[in-house]
GROMACS .gro file of C-alpha atoms in nm:
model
  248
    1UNK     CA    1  28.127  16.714   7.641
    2UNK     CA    2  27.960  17.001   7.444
    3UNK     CA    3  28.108  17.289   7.339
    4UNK     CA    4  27.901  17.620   7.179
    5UNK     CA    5  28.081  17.878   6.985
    6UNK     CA    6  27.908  18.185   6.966
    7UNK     CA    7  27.899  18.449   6.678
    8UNK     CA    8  27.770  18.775   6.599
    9UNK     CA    9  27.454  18.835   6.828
   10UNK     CA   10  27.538  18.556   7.071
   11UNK     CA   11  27.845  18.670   7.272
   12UNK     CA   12  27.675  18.515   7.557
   13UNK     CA   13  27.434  18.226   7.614
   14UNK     CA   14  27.153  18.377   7.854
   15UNK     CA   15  26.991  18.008   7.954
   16UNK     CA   16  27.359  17.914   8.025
   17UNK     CA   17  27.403  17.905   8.437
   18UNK     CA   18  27.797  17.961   8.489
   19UNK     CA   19  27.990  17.814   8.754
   20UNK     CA   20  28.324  17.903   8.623
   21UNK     CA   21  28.538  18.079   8.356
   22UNK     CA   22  28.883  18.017   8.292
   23UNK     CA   23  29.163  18.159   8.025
   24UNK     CA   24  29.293  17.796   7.854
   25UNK     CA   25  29.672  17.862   7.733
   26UNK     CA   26  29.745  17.683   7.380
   27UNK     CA   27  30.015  17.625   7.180
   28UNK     CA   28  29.892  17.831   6.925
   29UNK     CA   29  29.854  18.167   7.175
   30UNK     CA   30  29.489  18.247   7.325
   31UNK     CA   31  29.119  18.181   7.257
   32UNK     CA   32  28.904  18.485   7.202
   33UNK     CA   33  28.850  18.495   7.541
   34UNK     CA   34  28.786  18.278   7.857
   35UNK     CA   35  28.619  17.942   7.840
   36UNK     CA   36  28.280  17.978   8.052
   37UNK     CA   37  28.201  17.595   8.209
   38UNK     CA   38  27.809  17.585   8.326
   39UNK     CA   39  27.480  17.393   8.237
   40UNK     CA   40  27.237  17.413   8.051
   41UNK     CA   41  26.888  17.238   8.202
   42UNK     CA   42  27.128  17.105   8.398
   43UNK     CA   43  27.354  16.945   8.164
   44UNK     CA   44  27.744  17.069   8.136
   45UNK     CA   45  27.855  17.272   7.833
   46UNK     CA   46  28.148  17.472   7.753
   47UNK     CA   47  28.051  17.811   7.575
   48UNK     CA   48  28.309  18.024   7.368
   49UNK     CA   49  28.219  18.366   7.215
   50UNK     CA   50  28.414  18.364   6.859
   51UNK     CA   51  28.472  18.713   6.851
   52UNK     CA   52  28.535  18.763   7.263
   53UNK     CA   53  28.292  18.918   7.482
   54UNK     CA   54  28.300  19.198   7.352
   55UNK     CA   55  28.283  19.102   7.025
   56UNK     CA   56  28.616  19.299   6.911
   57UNK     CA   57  28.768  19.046   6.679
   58UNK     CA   58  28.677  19.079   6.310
   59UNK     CA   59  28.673  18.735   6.165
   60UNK     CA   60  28.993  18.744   5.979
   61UNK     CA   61  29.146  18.776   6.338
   62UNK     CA   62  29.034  18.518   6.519
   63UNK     CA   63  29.258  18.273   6.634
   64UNK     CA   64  29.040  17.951   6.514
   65UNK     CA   65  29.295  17.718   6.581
   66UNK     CA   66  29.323  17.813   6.965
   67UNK     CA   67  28.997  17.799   7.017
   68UNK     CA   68  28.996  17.417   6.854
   69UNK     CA   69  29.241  17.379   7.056
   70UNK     CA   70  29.122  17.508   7.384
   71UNK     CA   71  28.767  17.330   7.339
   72UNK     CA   72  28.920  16.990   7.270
   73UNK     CA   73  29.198  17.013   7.555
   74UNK     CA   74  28.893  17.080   7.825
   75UNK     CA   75  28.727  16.756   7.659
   76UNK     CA   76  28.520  16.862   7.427
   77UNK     CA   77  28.407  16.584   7.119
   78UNK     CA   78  28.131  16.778   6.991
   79UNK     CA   79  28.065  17.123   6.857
   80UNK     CA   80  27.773  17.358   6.760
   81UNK     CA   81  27.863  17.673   6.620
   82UNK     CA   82  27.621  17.978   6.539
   83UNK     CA   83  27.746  18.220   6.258
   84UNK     CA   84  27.522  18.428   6.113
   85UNK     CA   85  27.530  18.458   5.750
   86UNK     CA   86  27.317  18.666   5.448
   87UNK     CA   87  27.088  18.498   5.204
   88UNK     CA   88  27.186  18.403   4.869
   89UNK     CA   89  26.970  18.161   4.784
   90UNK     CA   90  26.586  18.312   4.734
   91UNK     CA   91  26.444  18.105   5.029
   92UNK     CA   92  26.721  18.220   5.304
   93UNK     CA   93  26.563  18.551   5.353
   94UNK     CA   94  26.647  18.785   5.714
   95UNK     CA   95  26.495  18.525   6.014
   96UNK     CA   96  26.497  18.232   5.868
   97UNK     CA   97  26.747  17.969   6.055
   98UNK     CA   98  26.975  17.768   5.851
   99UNK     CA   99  27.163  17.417   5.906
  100UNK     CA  100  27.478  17.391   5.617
  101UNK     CA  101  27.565  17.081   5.514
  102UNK     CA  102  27.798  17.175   5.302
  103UNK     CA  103  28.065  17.475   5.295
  104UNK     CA  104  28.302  17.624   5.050
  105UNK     CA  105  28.560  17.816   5.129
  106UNK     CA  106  28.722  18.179   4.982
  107UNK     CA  107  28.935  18.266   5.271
  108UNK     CA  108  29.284  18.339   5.238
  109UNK     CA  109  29.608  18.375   5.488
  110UNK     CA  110  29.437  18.219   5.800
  111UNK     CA  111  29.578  17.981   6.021
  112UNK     CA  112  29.382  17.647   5.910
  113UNK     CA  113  29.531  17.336   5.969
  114UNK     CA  114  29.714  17.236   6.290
  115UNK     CA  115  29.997  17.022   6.056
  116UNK     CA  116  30.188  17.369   5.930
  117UNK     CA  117  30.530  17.145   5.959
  118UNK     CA  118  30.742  17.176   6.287
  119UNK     CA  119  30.653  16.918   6.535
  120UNK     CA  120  30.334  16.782   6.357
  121UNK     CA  121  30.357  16.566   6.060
  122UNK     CA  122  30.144  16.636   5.809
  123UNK     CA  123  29.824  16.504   5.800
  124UNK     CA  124  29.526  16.472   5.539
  125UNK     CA  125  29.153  16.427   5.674
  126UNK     CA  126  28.891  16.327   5.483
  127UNK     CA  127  28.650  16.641   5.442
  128UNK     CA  128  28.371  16.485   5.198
  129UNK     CA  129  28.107  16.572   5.452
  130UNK     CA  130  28.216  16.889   5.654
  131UNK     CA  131  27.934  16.835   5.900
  132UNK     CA  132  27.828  16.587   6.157
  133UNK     CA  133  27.526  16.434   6.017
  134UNK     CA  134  27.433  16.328   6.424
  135UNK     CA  135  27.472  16.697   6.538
  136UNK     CA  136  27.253  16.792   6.276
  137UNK     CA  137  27.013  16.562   6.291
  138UNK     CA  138  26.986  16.641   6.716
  139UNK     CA  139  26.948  16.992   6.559
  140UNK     CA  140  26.671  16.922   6.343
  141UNK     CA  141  26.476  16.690   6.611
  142UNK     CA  142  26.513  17.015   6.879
  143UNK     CA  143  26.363  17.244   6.595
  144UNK     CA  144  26.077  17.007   6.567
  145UNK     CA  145  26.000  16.933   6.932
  146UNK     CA  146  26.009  17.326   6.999
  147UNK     CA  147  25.821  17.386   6.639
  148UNK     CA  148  26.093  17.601   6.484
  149UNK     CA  149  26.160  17.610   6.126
  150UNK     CA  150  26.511  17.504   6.022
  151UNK     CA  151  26.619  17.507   5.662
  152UNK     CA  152  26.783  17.149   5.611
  153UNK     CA  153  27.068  17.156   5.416
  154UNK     CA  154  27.260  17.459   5.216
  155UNK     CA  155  27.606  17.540   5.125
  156UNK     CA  156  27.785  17.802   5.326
  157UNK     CA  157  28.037  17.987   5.120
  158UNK     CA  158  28.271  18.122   5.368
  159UNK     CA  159  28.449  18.465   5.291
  160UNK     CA  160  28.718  18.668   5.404
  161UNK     CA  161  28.549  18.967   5.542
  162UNK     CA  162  28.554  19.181   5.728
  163UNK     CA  163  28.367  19.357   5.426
  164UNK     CA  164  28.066  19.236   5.293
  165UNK     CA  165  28.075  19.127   4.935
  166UNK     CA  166  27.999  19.246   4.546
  167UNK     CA  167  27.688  19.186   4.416
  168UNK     CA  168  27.923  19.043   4.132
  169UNK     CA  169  28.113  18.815   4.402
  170UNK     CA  170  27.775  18.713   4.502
  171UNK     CA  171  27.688  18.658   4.158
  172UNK     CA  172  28.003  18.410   4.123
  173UNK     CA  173  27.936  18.206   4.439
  174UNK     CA  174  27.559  18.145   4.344
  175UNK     CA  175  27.727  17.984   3.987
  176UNK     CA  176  27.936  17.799   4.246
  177UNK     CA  177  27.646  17.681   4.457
  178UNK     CA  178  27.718  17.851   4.786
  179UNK     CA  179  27.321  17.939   4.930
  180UNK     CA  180  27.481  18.133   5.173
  181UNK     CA  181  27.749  18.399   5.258
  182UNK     CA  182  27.927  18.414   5.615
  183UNK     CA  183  28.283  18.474   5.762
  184UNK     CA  184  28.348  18.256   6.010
  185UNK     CA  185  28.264  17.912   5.879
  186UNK     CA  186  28.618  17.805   5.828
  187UNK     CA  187  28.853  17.713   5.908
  188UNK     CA  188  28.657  17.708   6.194
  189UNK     CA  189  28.524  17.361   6.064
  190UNK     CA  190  28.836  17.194   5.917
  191UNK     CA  191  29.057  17.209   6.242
  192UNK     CA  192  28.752  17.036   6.430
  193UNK     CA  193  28.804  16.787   6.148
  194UNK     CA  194  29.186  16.733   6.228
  195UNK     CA  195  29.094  16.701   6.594
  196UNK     CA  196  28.869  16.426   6.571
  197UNK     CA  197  28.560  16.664   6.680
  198UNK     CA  198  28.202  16.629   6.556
  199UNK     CA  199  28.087  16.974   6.446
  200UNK     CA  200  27.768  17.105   6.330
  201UNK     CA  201  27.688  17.515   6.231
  202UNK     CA  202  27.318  17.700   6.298
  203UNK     CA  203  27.318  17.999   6.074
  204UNK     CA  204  27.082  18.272   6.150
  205UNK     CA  205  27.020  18.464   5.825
  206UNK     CA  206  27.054  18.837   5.911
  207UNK     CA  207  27.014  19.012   5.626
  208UNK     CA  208  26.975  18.925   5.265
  209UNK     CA  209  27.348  18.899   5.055
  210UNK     CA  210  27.448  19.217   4.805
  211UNK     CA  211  27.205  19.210   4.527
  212UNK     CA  212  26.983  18.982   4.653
  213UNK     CA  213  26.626  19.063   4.798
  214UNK     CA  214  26.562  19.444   4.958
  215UNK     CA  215  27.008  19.510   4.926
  216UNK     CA  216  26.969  19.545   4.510
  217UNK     CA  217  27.170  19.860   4.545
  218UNK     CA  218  27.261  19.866   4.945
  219UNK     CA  219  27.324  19.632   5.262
  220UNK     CA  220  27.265  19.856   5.531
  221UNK     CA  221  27.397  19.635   5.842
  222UNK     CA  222  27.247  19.857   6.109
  223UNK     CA  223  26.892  19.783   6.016
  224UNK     CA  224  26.942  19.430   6.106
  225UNK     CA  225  26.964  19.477   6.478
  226UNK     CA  226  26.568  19.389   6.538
  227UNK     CA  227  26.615  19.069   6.298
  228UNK     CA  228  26.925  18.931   6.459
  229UNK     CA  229  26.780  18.992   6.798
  230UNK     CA  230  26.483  18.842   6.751
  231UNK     CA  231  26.629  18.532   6.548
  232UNK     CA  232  26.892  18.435   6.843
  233UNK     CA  233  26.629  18.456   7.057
  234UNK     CA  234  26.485  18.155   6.889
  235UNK     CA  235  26.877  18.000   6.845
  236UNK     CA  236  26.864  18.026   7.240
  237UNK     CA  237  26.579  17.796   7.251
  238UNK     CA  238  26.720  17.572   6.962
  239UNK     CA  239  26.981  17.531   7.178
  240UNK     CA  240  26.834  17.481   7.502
  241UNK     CA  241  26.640  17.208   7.315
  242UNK     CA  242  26.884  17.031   7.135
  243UNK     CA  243  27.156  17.000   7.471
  244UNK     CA  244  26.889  16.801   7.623
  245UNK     CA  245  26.842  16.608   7.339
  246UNK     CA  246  27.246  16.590   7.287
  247UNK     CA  247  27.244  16.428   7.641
  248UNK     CA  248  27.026  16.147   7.630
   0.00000   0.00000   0.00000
């Protein structure tokens, strides 16, 4: 089974025809919302908005490891996750589309590993490559049957928030290699790990990071409406494209 988690911009999958939602109870407390079961050209998904429908959870909030949870407890083995991200790197400007395959991470205080002690032993999985190399390379095939324009490869440094960043902080993940900036990358990515889930990230680039491109002196967020409209409007289709391709 498939299972989409949505980010900023795509609380809702529009080509996704529903036939049931449900509330999935975890031992870690609740997803960020209901699960929503449909198809997509009639092939069965599972579709999770990270932030809930009405995208009121800022990324430090969200409970990652329910959602994990909840996915894999309904059956699903493989994710795709959308986050949208900035630009660091000169050739991730606003509209281009984005597939990581690698991620480091600045967070701090969240919730990422499903052996904190009590009744789970401790475990240690092997996080050399953070993404499925299949998933991605599904994702890449769907770009090139529908003639969209992925970025292959790029290292998603993954933040905090909810505040966007320094142009010095920028500054210091560029040194470290990170090509792009997002929020919600882990541990979103590690507790699939754990799980034994394949997982894969698209990542719209919204806006360029602080410093970089037309935000030398100021990200102004509300201008980037048209561009993340118009970019998950092509995800959508990505999407579409590459659940067909993930069932055959």
């Amino acid at each position: 089974m498939l299972g989409i988690i949505g980010g900023t911009g795509l609380t809702q999958l529009a080509n996704l025809k529903i036939k049931r939602r449900q509330i999935v109870r975890t031992p870690y407390g609740e997803p960020s919302g209901p699960l929503s079961y449909g198809d997509i050209c009639g092939y069965e998904v599972i579709f999770l908005p990270r932030h809930g429908h009405g995208h009121t959870i800022p990324p430090h909030l969200v409970n990652y490891r329910a959602n994990i949870w909840a996915l894999h407890s309904e059956g699903v083995r493989d994710i795709v996750s959308v986050a949208t991200v900035g630009g660091i790197h000169e050739d991730l400007h606003p509209g281009v589309i984005a597939l990581p395959d690698q991620v480091i991470d600045y967070t701090q205080g969240r919730k990422n590993t499903f052996h904190d002690g009590g009744d789970m032993p401790v475990k240690h999985v092997d996080f050399t490559e953070p993404y499925c190399p299949r998933l991605r390379g599904l994702c890449l095939e769907a770009a090139q049957n529908i003639n969209e324009s992925l970025v292959d490869g790029g290292v998603y440094g993954c933040v905090q928030g909810p505040r966007l960043e320094t142009r010095a902080e920028i500054n210091r993940m560029e040194r470290d290699g990170a090509t792009m900036v997002g929020m919600t990358g882990m541990p979103e990515a590690a507790l699939a790990r754990e799980l034994g889930i394949n997982y894969a990230a698209i990542c719209p680039i919204v806006n360029h990071a602080a410093g970089r491109g037309n935000s030398v002196h100021h990200i102004h967020y509300e201008d980037t409406a048209d561009v993340l409209n118009e970019t998950m409007e092509r995800v959508r289709k990505l999407i579409e494209r590459m659940v067909v391709g993930h069932a055959c």
